[in-house]
Structures are given as structure tokens and as C-alpha cells.
Short mmCIF file of C-alpha atoms in Angstrom, two decimals:
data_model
loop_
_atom_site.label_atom_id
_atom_site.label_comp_id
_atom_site.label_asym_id
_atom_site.label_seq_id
_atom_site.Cartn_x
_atom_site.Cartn_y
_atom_site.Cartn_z
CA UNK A 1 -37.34 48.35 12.69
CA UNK A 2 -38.70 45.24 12.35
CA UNK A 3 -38.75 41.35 14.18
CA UNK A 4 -40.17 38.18 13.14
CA UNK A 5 -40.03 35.49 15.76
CA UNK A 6 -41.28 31.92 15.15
CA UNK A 7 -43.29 32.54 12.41
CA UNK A 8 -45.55 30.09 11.61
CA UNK A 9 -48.78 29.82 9.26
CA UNK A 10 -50.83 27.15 7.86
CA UNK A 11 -53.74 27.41 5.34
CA UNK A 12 -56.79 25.37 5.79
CA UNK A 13 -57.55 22.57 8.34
CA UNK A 14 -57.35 18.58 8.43
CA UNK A 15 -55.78 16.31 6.07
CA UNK A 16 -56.05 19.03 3.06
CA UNK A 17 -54.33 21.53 5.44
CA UNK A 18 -50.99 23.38 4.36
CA UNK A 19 -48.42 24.72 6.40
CA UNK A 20 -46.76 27.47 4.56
CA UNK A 21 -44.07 29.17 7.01
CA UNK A 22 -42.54 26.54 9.23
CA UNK A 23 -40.96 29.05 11.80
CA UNK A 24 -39.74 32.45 10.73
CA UNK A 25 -37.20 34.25 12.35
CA UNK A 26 -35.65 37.37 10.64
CA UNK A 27 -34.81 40.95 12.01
CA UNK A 28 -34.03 44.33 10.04
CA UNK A 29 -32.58 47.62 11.03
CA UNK A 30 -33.56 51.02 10.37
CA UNK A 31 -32.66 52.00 6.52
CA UNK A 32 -31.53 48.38 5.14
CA UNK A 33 -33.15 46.64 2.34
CA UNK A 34 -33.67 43.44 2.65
CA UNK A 35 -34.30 41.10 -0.04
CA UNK A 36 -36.19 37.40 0.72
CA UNK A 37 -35.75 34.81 -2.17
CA UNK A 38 -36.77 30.56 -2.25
CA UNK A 39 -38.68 27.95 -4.09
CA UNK A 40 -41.72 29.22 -5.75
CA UNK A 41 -44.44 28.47 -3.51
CA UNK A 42 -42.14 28.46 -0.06
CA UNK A 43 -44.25 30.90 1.04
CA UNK A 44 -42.72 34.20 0.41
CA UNK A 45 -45.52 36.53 -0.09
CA UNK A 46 -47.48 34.69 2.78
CA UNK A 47 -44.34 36.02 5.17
CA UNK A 48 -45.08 39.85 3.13
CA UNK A 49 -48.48 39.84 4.15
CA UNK A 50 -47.96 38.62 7.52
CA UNK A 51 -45.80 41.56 8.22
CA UNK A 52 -47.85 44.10 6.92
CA UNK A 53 -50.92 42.63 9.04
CA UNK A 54 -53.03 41.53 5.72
CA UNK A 55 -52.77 37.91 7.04
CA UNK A 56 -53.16 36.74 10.49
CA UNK A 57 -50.42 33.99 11.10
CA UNK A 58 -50.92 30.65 12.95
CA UNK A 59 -48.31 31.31 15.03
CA UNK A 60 -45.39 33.91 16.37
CA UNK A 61 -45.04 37.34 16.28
CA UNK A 62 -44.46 40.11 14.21
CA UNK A 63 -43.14 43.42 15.30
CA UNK A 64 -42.57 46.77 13.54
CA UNK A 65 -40.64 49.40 15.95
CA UNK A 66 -40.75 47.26 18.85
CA UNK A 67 -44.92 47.12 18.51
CA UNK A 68 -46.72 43.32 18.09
CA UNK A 69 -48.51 43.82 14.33
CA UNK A 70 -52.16 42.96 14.70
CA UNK A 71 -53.46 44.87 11.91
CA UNK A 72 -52.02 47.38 9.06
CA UNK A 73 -49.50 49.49 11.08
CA UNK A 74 -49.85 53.04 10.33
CA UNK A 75 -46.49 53.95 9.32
CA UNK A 76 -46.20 50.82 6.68
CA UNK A 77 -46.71 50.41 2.48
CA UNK A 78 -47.03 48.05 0.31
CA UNK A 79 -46.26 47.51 -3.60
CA UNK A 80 -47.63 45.07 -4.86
CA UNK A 81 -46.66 42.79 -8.63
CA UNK A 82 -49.85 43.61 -9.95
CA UNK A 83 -49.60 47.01 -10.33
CA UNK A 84 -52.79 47.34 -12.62
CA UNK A 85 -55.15 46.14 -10.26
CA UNK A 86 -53.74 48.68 -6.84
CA UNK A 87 -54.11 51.90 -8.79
CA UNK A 88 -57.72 53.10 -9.61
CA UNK A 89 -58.92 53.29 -13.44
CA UNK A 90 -61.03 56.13 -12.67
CA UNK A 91 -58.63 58.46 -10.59
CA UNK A 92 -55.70 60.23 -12.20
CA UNK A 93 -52.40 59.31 -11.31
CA UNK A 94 -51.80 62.45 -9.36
CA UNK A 95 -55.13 61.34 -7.04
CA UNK A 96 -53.62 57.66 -6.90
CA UNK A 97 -50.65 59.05 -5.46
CA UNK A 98 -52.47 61.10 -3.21
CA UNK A 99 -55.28 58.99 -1.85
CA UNK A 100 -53.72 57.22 1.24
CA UNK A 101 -52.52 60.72 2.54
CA UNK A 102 -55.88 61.00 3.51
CA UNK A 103 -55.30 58.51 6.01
CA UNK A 104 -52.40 61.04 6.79
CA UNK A 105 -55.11 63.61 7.69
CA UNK A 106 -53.43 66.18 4.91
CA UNK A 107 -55.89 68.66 3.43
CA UNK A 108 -55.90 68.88 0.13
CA UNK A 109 -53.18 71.41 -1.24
CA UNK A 110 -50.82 69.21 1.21
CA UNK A 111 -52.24 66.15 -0.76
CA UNK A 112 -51.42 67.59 -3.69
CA UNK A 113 -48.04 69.07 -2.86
CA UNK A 114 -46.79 65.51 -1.61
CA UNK A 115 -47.68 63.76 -4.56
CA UNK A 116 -46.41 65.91 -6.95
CA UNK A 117 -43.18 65.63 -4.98
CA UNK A 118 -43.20 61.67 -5.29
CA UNK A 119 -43.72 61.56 -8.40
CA UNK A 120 -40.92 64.23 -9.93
CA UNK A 121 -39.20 61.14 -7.51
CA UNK A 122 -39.83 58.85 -10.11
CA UNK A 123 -40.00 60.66 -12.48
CA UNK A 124 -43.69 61.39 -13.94
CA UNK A 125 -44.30 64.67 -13.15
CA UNK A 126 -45.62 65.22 -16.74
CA UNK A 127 -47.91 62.31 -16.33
CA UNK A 128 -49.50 63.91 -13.06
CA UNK A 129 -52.81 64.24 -14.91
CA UNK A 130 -53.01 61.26 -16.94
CA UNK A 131 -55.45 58.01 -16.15
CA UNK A 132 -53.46 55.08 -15.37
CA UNK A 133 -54.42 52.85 -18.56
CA UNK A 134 -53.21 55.71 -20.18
CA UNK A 135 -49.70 54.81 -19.18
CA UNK A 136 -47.42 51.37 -20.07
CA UNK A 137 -47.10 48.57 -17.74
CA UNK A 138 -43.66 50.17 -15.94
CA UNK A 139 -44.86 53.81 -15.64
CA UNK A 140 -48.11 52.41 -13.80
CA UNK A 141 -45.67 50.38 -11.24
CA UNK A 142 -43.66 53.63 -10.73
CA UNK A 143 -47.07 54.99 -10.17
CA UNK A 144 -47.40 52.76 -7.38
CA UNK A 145 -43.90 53.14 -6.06
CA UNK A 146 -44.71 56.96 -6.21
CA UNK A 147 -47.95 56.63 -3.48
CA UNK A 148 -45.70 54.42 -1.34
CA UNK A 149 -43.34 57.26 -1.46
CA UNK A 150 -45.90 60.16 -0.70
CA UNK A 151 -46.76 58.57 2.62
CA UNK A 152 -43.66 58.72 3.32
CA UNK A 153 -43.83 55.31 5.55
CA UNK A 154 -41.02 54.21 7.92
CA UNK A 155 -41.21 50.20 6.32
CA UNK A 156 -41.96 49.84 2.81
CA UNK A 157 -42.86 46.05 1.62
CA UNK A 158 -42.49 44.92 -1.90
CA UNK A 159 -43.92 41.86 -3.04
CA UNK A 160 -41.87 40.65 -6.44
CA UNK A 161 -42.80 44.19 -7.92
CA UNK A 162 -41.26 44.13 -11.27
CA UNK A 163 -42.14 40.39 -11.96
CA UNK A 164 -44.74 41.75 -14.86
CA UNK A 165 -42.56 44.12 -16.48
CA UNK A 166 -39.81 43.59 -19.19
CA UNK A 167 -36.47 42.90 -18.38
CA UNK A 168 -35.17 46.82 -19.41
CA UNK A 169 -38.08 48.31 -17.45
CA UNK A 170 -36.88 46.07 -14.92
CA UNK A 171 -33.74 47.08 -14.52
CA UNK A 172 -34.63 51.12 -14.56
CA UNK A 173 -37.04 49.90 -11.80
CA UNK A 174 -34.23 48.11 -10.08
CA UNK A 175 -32.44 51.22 -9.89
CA UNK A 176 -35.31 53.23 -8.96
CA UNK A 177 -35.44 51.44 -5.83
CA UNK A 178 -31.76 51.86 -4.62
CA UNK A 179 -32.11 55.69 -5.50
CA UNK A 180 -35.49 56.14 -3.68
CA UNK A 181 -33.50 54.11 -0.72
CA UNK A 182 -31.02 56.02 -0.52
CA UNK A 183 -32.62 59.27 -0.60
CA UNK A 184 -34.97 58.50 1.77
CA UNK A 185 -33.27 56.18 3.96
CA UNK A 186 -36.07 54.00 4.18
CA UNK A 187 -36.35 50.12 5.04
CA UNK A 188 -37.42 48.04 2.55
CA UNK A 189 -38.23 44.56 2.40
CA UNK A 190 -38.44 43.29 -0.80
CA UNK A 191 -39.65 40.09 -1.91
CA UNK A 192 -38.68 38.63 -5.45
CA UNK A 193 -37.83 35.15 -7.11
CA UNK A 194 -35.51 37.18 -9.40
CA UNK A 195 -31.59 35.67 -7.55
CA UNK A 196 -29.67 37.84 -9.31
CA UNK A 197 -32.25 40.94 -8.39
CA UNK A 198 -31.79 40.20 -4.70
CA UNK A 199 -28.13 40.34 -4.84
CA UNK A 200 -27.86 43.76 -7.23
CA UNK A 201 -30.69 45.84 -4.87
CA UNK A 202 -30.14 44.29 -1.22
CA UNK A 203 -27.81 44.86 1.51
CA UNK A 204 -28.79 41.07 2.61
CA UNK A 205 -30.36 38.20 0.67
CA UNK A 206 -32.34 36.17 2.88
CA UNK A 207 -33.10 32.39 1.21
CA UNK A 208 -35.91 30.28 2.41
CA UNK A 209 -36.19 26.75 2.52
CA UNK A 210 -39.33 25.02 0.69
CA UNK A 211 -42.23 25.20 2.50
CA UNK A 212 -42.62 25.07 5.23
CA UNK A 213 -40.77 27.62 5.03
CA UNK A 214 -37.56 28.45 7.24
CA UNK A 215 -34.49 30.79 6.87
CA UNK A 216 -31.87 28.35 5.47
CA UNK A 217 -29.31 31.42 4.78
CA UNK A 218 -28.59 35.07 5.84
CA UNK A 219 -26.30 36.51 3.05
CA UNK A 220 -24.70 40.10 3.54
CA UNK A 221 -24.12 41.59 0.63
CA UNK A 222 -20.45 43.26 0.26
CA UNK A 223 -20.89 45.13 -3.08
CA UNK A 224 -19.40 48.51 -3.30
CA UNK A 225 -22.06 51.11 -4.69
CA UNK A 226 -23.32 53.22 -6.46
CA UNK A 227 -24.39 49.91 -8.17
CA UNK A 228 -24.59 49.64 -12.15
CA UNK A 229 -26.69 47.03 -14.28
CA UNK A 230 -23.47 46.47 -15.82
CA UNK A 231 -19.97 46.69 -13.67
CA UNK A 232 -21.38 45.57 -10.80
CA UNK A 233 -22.83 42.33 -12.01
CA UNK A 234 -19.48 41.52 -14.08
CA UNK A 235 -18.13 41.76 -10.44
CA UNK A 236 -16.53 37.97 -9.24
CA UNK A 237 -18.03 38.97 -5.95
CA UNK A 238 -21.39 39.36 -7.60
CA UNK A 239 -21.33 36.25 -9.32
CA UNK A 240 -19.80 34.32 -6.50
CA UNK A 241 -22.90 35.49 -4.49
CA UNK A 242 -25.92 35.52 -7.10
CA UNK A 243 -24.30 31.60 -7.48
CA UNK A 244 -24.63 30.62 -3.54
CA UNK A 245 -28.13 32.05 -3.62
CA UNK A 246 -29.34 29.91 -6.66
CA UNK A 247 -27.55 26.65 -4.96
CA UNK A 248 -29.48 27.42 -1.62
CA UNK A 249 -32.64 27.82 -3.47
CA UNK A 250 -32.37 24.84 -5.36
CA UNK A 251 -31.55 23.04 -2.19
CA UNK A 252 -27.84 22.21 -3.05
CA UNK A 253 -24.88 24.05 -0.13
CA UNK A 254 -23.17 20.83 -0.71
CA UNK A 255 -21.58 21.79 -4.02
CA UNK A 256 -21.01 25.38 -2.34
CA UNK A 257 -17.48 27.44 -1.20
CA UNK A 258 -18.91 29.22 1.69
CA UNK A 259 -17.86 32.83 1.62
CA UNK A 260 -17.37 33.94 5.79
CA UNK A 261 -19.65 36.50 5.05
CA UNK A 262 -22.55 33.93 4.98
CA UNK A 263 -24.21 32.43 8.08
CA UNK A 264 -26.56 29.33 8.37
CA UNK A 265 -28.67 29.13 11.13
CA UNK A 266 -28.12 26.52 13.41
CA UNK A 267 -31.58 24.53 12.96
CA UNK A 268 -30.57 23.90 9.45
CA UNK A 269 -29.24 20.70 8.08
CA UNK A 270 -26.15 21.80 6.20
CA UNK A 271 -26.63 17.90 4.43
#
């Protein structure tokens, strides 16, 4: 589904110039969620928008279903943290939803059809007809989830999408995600600085190095599902894992007992 090779991107020119993604190199099959974690500022949501063709990178190649991404691919959505500012004051939630279906070439009845479909999804149904500053901070991001769902897109990108919600809402959201995954089969790749999100919603944790950012680890996930907020992170596997992500982020795979299920790529100094 989708290949990044040698990624590389720097921001600005000259002495002042900085190089956010050092050299990229990820792949993810059809229907697995992925979930990237690192340093704040390693350059996570610069790798996001490189895939979904909202930044043009220095260097590399990015490519969804075989196909080099110049610009927005088609059959690709995004979610975004700040939920309030993606959704339209003026348009009900029911014409949020169903605005990029247009894009779809729908007519309207279809419009309407799909989005009432995606969001009985998630849940809002009821709130079809409501403005979205009508609605609390979590209903508005399942709003958003909800008209990534209606256009039904083969890759769905997520960039730290419950980092402005509270830590309940977070965890139905959480939740949300694996259903909507699993239902739909879809591939997500799902950015977050939450460690112990990334190991309760992906099927791999992917850890990044400070910027300029590289892949220090590729972490499968072995949990056994359906997943709960609750037995599965009492799990020792869990807690094993979420603990090797947090050492890797904070720069520290000395101190760590490295599971075989964990791989390091070659290029990275394991000192």
C-alpha cells in the first residue's frame, strides 16, 4: 500500500536551514495500522504530510499503490489534531461529512446516504443536523473521523488526532479507531507522541530518531485482540513493549532486553 524510500526534507536554506527527515525508509501493507512515535520535533508530522503530498520533500520518494506521490492522491485522508479548525462552522455536520464526496462525483442523495452511514459509524447519527460548535471537543474529532470514513479512502493518515482531547475521550477514540479498522480493513498510519497509544492501537510501532529523523526501530506488536483499555495494558507483554518504545525515544537501547520480535535497522548505532 504504501513505500517510503530515502526520505529526506529540509526547511529553509543556508546556515538557518533545518533538516527535518534525515532518510526515511518505511513500507506498509494493505489493512495494517501503523503507528510512528519519536522526540517531539523529529519530524513526525513533516513525514505525514509528505505522504499525503501536502509537502514536497527534499529528497526520495513516496509511493501509495505502487504510484510516485506528487500531489494529494485520490484515494487518501487525512485527520488532523486540530479538529476545530478542518470542519466548517457554517456547514452542519452531516454536510462536513459529506463535502469531499463531491470530489467522489456522488450526487447528492448518494452524498447524503454515505454520510449518514459514517456517522451511525461513529456514532452521531442524532447529531447529523447539528453545527459543529454545537458539539464538545471529541464529538467534533469523531466528526472528522466520520468524513474520512465516507470517502471511503484506501490510506487513511492521522496526525496525533486525539492529542486535544481528554484522556477518557481519548481512550473511546482509541477504540474507535481499531473498530473502524477492522470493519473496514483499511490502512492507517497514525502519527502520535502518546507511547503507550502506539502500542494499544498499532500492529507496528515505528520509533524515530531525533531529527534528522531516521527509523531507529520497527516494533511488531504481538497483542492478542479484541484489545481493552484495561486487560490489555495490564498485559507484561504490553508493558514490556510500551517500555522499549519510551527507551528508544528517549535515546537509551542500552538499558533495553531486546524482545526477537524487534528489529533495528542496520544504519543505526545500537551505542
Amino acid at each position: 500500500m504504501l513505500d517510503v524510500v530515502n526520505l529526506t526534507h529540509t526547511y529553509g536554506n543556508g546556515p538557518d536551514a533545518h533538516r527535518a527527515l534525515g532518510g526515511i525508509d518505511l513500507s506498509v501493507p494493505e489493512g495494517q495500522l501503523v503507528c510512528v512515535v519519536g522526540p517531539s520535533g523529529c519530524g513526525k508530522s513533516t513525514l505525514l504530510r509528505s505522504i499525503a503530498g501536502l509537502v514536497r520533500p527534499t529528497g526520495g520518494e513516496v509511493r501509495v499503490k505502487g504510484r510516485p506521490v506528487t500531489a494529494t492522491p485520490d484515494d487518501l485522508a487525512v485527520v488532523f489534531q486540530d479538529y476545530s479548525r478542518s470542519l466548517f462552522p457554517w456547514m452542519s455536520v452531516r454536510d462536513n461529512v459529506a463535502l469531499p464526496l463531491r470530489r467522489r462525483g456522488l450526487d447528492r442523495a448518494a452524498r447524503r446516504t454515505a454520510a449518514a452511514e459514517a456517522l451511525a459509524a461513529v456514532g452521531l447519527e442524532s447529531a447529523a443536523t447539528k453545527y459543529p460548535w454545537q458539539l464538545s471537543g471529541g464529538m467534533q474529532q469523531r466528526v472528522a473521523i466520520a468524513r474520512a470514513l465516507a470517502y471511503r479512502p484506501s490510506l487513511l493518515l492521522m496526525d496525533e488526532p486525539f492529542g486535544s482531547v481528554d484522556a477518557q475521550t481519548r481512550e473511546d477514540l482509541e477504540d474507535l479507531v481499531l473498530a473502524v479498522r477492522e470493519h473496514h480493513r483499511m490502512t492507517i498510519v497514525l502519527i502520535t507522541h502518546d507511547i503507550d497509544e502506539s502500542v494499544y492501537v498499532g500492529d507496528r510501532v515505528v520509533v524515530l530518531t531525533s531529527a534528522p529523523a531516521v527509523v531507529a526501530a520497527d516494533l511488531r506488536v504481538d497483542l492478542p485482540g479484541p484489545r481493552d483499555q484495561i486487560g490489555t495494558r495490564e498485559l507484561p507483554a504490553f508493558v514490556h513493549l510500551r517500555s522499549e518504545v519510551s527507551r528508544l525515544v528517549r535515546g537509551r537501547p542500552e538499558f533495553s532486553m531486546t524482545p526477537p520480535h524487534i528489529t533495528t535497522p542496520s544504519h543505526i548505532d545500537k551505542e
